[in-house]
Amino acid sequence: MDRLVFAAMTGARAAVNQLAITANNLANAATPGFREQIAAFRAVPMGGDGANTRAFALDTTPGSNFTMGAVESTNNPMDVAISDGAYLVLRRQDGREALTRAGRLS
């Protein structure tokens, strides 16, 4: 019985992760430089006696879609366009470096 509950739990967790990624994509759709996250799931067969027909869901590391979007002219000399897969390196207030794809530098 425990294995059956585990299989159901992993499926529910995968559905919640998919929903969270979709919500994040929708919330950031208008954010400059944002790229959608991509979630991938696969079924992994369970081993053991009597479990040959059962599988559990395994989510893989989410990826991002780095295809370049439309370039919009803002007439602001401090705005830049970033090509596929590139990031800007910024220095945070605490002195550490950070990566961003947002092209608004002003």
Coordinates of C-alpha atoms in Angstrom, one line a residue, residues 14-80:
A14 CA 4.5 16.8 -10.5
A15 CA 1.1 18.4 -11.2
V16 CA 1.7 21.1 -8.5
N17 CA 5.2 21.8 -10.0
Q18 CA 3.7 22.2 -13.5
L19 CA 1.1 24.6 -12.1
A20 CA 3.7 26.6 -10.3
I21 CA 5.8 26.9 -13.5
T22 CA 2.8 27.9 -15.5
A23 CA 1.8 30.5 -12.9
N24 CA 5.3 31.9 -12.9
N25 CA 5.4 32.1 -16.7
L26 CA 2.0 34.0 -16.8
A27 CA 3.1 36.4 -14.0
N28 CA 6.3 37.3 -15.8
A29 CA 5.0 37.4 -19.4
A30 CA 5.4 41.1 -19.7
T31 CA 8.7 41.3 -17.8
P32 CA 11.5 42.5 -20.2
G33 CA 14.0 39.7 -20.7
F34 CA 12.0 37.0 -19.1
R35 CA 12.1 33.6 -20.7
E36 CA 9.5 30.9 -20.0
Q37 CA 10.5 28.0 -17.9
I38 CA 9.9 24.6 -19.3
A39 CA 9.0 21.6 -17.1
A40 CA 9.5 18.0 -18.2
F41 CA 8.3 14.9 -16.4
R42 CA 8.8 11.3 -17.0
A43 CA 7.4 8.1 -15.7
V44 CA 9.9 5.9 -13.8
P45 CA 8.9 2.2 -13.3
M46 CA 8.9 1.0 -9.7
G47 CA 10.8 -2.1 -8.9
G48 CA 9.9 -4.9 -6.5
D49 CA 7.4 -7.6 -6.1
G50 CA 3.9 -6.8 -7.5
A51 CA 4.9 -3.4 -8.6
N52 CA 5.7 -4.1 -12.3
T53 CA 2.7 -2.2 -13.5
R54 CA 3.3 0.9 -11.3
A55 CA 5.4 4.0 -12.1
F56 CA 6.1 7.2 -10.3
A57 CA 6.5 10.7 -11.8
L58 CA 9.9 12.3 -11.8
D59 CA 10.3 15.9 -12.8
T60 CA 13.5 16.8 -14.5
T61 CA 15.4 20.0 -14.0
P62 CA 13.4 22.8 -15.5
G63 CA 14.9 24.6 -18.4
S64 CA 14.3 27.9 -20.1
N65 CA 13.4 28.9 -23.6
F66 CA 16.2 31.3 -24.7
T67 CA 14.9 32.0 -28.2
M68 CA 15.2 35.7 -28.9
G69 CA 11.9 37.6 -28.8
A70 CA 10.9 40.6 -30.8
V71 CA 13.2 43.6 -30.4
E72 CA 11.2 46.8 -29.5
S73 CA 12.5 50.3 -29.9
T74 CA 12.2 52.3 -26.7
N75 CA 14.2 55.4 -27.8
N76 CA 16.1 55.1 -24.6
P77 CA 19.9 54.9 -25.1
M78 CA 20.2 52.9 -21.8
D79 CA 18.0 50.0 -23.1
V80 CA 19.8 47.1 -24.8

